[in-house]
């Protein structure tokens, strides 16, 4: 099933609650929440207090992307504040299996991500153990960057692995997605699309309607 996951990193934080409502009213179902620790990535974004304060105001599925070193330390906290799905970076974990188990035990869905320089072979052994693979299409750390074209081959390769090993696993792409390239990535095998700038710059409802229009036919790669 296709999901658009608007990234609040690009929201106007003076109007965060209202903008999340706009996402919901525009027919949104997922919300992408980027947590950056200043170590795994150069920048720092926001953490638990922000998620905790928006949770009661929204029914959206909270897709929490942890760009954090050793995220295993914080899984229970992210569950407590309202994460539905927690995505960790393979590059940031000493023990991927233990981190995945920790997320499962906490009662959240599990995502595993790789940065642009990491080979898809790194995620292959985990496809049967997770609910989503996230392919970064920019170097993580900042919104508003340009899509890295080499991601296209990685999408096709991971889609093949998913179809073979765990067809219910979602495949998400994150970074530099806009109306001009969203069809290309969904046709290649992505079924969850993150968009920050392309949703929050301008009119949220119009932007989201345009995304849904482009991705109308339900994406089914099985
Ligand atoms: C980058 C973040 C992305 C980012 C996407 O590190 O993980 O989710 O917010 O922003 P856009 O869509 O503007 O590239
Ligand atoms: Zn993200």
mmCIF file of C-alpha atoms in Angstrom, residues 1-127:
data_model
loop_
_atom_site.group_PDB
_atom_site.id
_atom_site.type_symbol
_atom_site.label_atom_id
_atom_site.label_comp_id
_atom_site.label_asym_id
_atom_site.label_seq_id
_atom_site.Cartn_x
_atom_site.Cartn_y
_atom_site.Cartn_z
ATOM 1 C CA UNK A 1 0.000 0.000 0.000
ATOM 2 C CA UNK A 2 1.240 3.488 -0.850
ATOM 3 C CA UNK A 3 1.937 5.971 1.949
ATOM 4 C CA UNK A 4 3.170 9.547 1.782
ATOM 5 C CA UNK A 5 5.140 10.365 4.929
ATOM 6 C CA UNK A 6 5.549 14.150 5.221
ATOM 7 C CA UNK A 7 8.716 15.063 7.133
ATOM 8 C CA UNK A 8 8.084 17.656 9.836
ATOM 9 C CA UNK A 9 11.724 18.695 9.646
ATOM 10 C CA UNK A 10 10.503 21.087 6.945
ATOM 11 C CA UNK A 11 7.482 22.329 8.946
ATOM 12 C CA UNK A 12 7.084 25.798 10.426
ATOM 13 C CA UNK A 13 7.624 24.985 14.109
ATOM 14 C CA UNK A 14 5.649 28.016 15.229
ATOM 15 C CA UNK A 15 2.621 26.263 13.696
ATOM 16 C CA UNK A 16 3.547 22.628 14.139
ATOM 17 C CA UNK A 17 0.218 21.440 15.559
ATOM 18 C CA UNK A 18 -1.801 23.235 12.886
ATOM 19 C CA UNK A 19 0.398 21.950 10.082
ATOM 20 C CA UNK A 20 0.077 18.367 11.316
ATOM 21 C CA UNK A 21 -3.719 18.850 11.299
ATOM 22 C CA UNK A 22 -3.421 20.059 7.709
ATOM 23 C CA UNK A 23 -1.561 16.861 6.810
ATOM 24 C CA UNK A 24 -4.332 14.832 8.424
ATOM 25 C CA UNK A 25 -7.113 16.816 6.766
ATOM 26 C CA UNK A 26 -5.436 16.384 3.384
ATOM 27 C CA UNK A 27 -5.862 12.612 3.744
ATOM 28 C CA UNK A 28 -2.416 11.876 5.171
ATOM 29 C CA UNK A 29 -1.869 8.690 7.135
ATOM 30 C CA UNK A 30 1.850 8.717 8.019
ATOM 31 C CA UNK A 31 4.087 11.413 9.546
ATOM 32 C CA UNK A 32 7.891 11.274 9.231
ATOM 33 C CA UNK A 33 9.758 12.442 12.319
ATOM 34 C CA UNK A 34 13.518 13.011 11.935
ATOM 35 C CA UNK A 35 15.546 12.736 15.119
ATOM 36 C CA UNK A 36 19.203 13.798 14.763
ATOM 37 C CA UNK A 37 21.825 13.576 17.486
ATOM 38 C CA UNK A 38 24.696 15.713 16.143
ATOM 39 C CA UNK A 39 26.949 12.624 16.164
ATOM 40 C CA UNK A 40 25.607 10.195 13.587
ATOM 41 C CA UNK A 41 24.789 13.243 11.478
ATOM 42 C CA UNK A 42 26.258 16.751 11.769
ATOM 43 C CA UNK A 43 23.005 18.411 12.764
ATOM 44 C CA UNK A 44 20.669 18.255 15.777
ATOM 45 C CA UNK A 45 16.907 18.355 15.228
ATOM 46 C CA UNK A 46 14.516 17.530 18.082
ATOM 47 C CA UNK A 47 13.656 14.630 20.339
ATOM 48 C CA UNK A 48 11.187 13.156 22.755
ATOM 49 C CA UNK A 49 9.448 16.301 24.097
ATOM 50 C CA UNK A 50 8.352 17.350 20.617
ATOM 51 C CA UNK A 51 6.959 13.912 19.792
ATOM 52 C CA UNK A 52 5.256 13.679 23.175
ATOM 53 C CA UNK A 53 3.524 17.014 22.696
ATOM 54 C CA UNK A 54 2.200 16.309 19.184
ATOM 55 C CA UNK A 55 1.108 12.709 19.942
ATOM 56 C CA UNK A 56 -2.235 13.553 21.618
ATOM 57 C CA UNK A 57 -3.055 15.955 18.798
ATOM 58 C CA UNK A 58 -2.743 13.442 15.985
ATOM 59 C CA UNK A 59 -3.901 10.023 14.851
ATOM 60 C CA UNK A 60 -1.236 9.800 12.159
ATOM 61 C CA UNK A 61 1.130 6.839 12.091
ATOM 62 C CA UNK A 62 4.366 8.168 13.592
ATOM 63 C CA UNK A 63 7.263 7.064 11.392
ATOM 64 C CA UNK A 64 10.254 7.948 13.580
ATOM 65 C CA UNK A 65 13.619 8.042 11.791
ATOM 66 C CA UNK A 66 16.449 7.845 14.310
ATOM 67 C CA UNK A 67 19.701 9.321 12.992
ATOM 68 C CA UNK A 68 21.289 8.531 16.314
ATOM 69 C CA UNK A 69 24.360 6.585 17.455
ATOM 70 C CA UNK A 70 23.421 3.418 19.367
ATOM 71 C CA UNK A 71 19.642 4.016 19.214
ATOM 72 C CA UNK A 72 19.100 0.934 21.404
ATOM 73 C CA UNK A 73 19.610 3.304 24.362
ATOM 74 C CA UNK A 74 16.441 5.250 23.561
ATOM 75 C CA UNK A 75 13.912 2.733 22.192
ATOM 76 C CA UNK A 76 11.729 2.562 25.310
ATOM 77 C CA UNK A 77 11.600 6.355 25.489
ATOM 78 C CA UNK A 78 10.527 6.716 21.863
ATOM 79 C CA UNK A 79 7.842 4.095 22.393
ATOM 80 C CA UNK A 80 6.650 5.927 25.491
ATOM 81 C CA UNK A 81 6.291 9.276 23.696
ATOM 82 C CA UNK A 82 4.292 7.722 20.852
ATOM 83 C CA UNK A 83 6.393 6.227 18.062
ATOM 84 C CA UNK A 84 4.528 3.676 15.934
ATOM 85 C CA UNK A 85 7.475 2.674 13.791
ATOM 86 C CA UNK A 86 11.107 3.192 14.747
ATOM 87 C CA UNK A 87 13.750 3.185 12.021
ATOM 88 C CA UNK A 88 17.385 2.760 12.970
ATOM 89 C CA UNK A 89 20.504 3.109 10.833
ATOM 90 C CA UNK A 90 22.554 -0.038 10.227
ATOM 91 C CA UNK A 91 25.704 2.136 10.349
ATOM 92 C CA UNK A 92 24.833 3.446 13.820
ATOM 93 C CA UNK A 93 24.319 0.125 15.627
ATOM 94 C CA UNK A 94 26.905 -2.081 17.254
ATOM 95 C CA UNK A 95 24.356 -4.925 17.365
ATOM 96 C CA UNK A 96 21.605 -4.699 14.746
ATOM 97 C CA UNK A 97 19.823 -7.875 15.929
ATOM 98 C CA UNK A 98 19.619 -6.662 19.526
ATOM 99 C CA UNK A 99 18.350 -3.244 18.419
ATOM 100 C CA UNK A 100 15.655 -4.800 16.224
ATOM 101 C CA UNK A 101 14.604 -7.074 19.110
ATOM 102 C CA UNK A 102 14.455 -4.135 21.476
ATOM 103 C CA UNK A 103 12.083 -2.278 19.127
ATOM 104 C CA UNK A 104 9.875 -5.367 18.746
ATOM 105 C CA UNK A 105 9.788 -5.921 22.502
ATOM 106 C CA UNK A 106 8.764 -2.308 22.969
ATOM 107 C CA UNK A 107 5.790 -3.011 20.692
ATOM 108 C CA UNK A 108 6.749 -0.844 17.724
ATOM 109 C CA UNK A 109 7.147 -1.657 14.051
ATOM 110 C CA UNK A 110 10.771 -1.870 12.966
ATOM 111 C CA UNK A 111 12.565 -0.057 10.149
ATOM 112 C CA UNK A 112 16.177 -0.463 9.044
ATOM 113 C CA UNK A 113 17.906 2.267 7.078
ATOM 114 C CA UNK A 114 21.104 2.687 5.114
ATOM 115 C CA UNK A 115 22.817 5.887 4.021
ATOM 116 C CA UNK A 116 23.749 6.518 0.375
ATOM 117 C CA UNK A 117 27.297 5.139 0.710
ATOM 118 C CA UNK A 118 26.183 1.850 2.285
ATOM 119 C CA UNK A 119 25.681 -1.168 0.049
ATOM 120 C CA UNK A 120 22.284 -2.879 -0.144
ATOM 121 C CA UNK A 121 23.920 -6.163 0.896
ATOM 122 C CA UNK A 122 23.948 -4.729 4.446
ATOM 123 C CA UNK A 123 20.140 -4.836 4.702
ATOM 124 C CA UNK A 124 19.636 -8.171 2.942
ATOM 125 C CA UNK A 125 20.051 -10.415 6.025
ATOM 126 C CA UNK A 126 17.465 -8.382 7.963
ATOM 127 C CA UNK A 127 14.606 -8.184 5.470
#
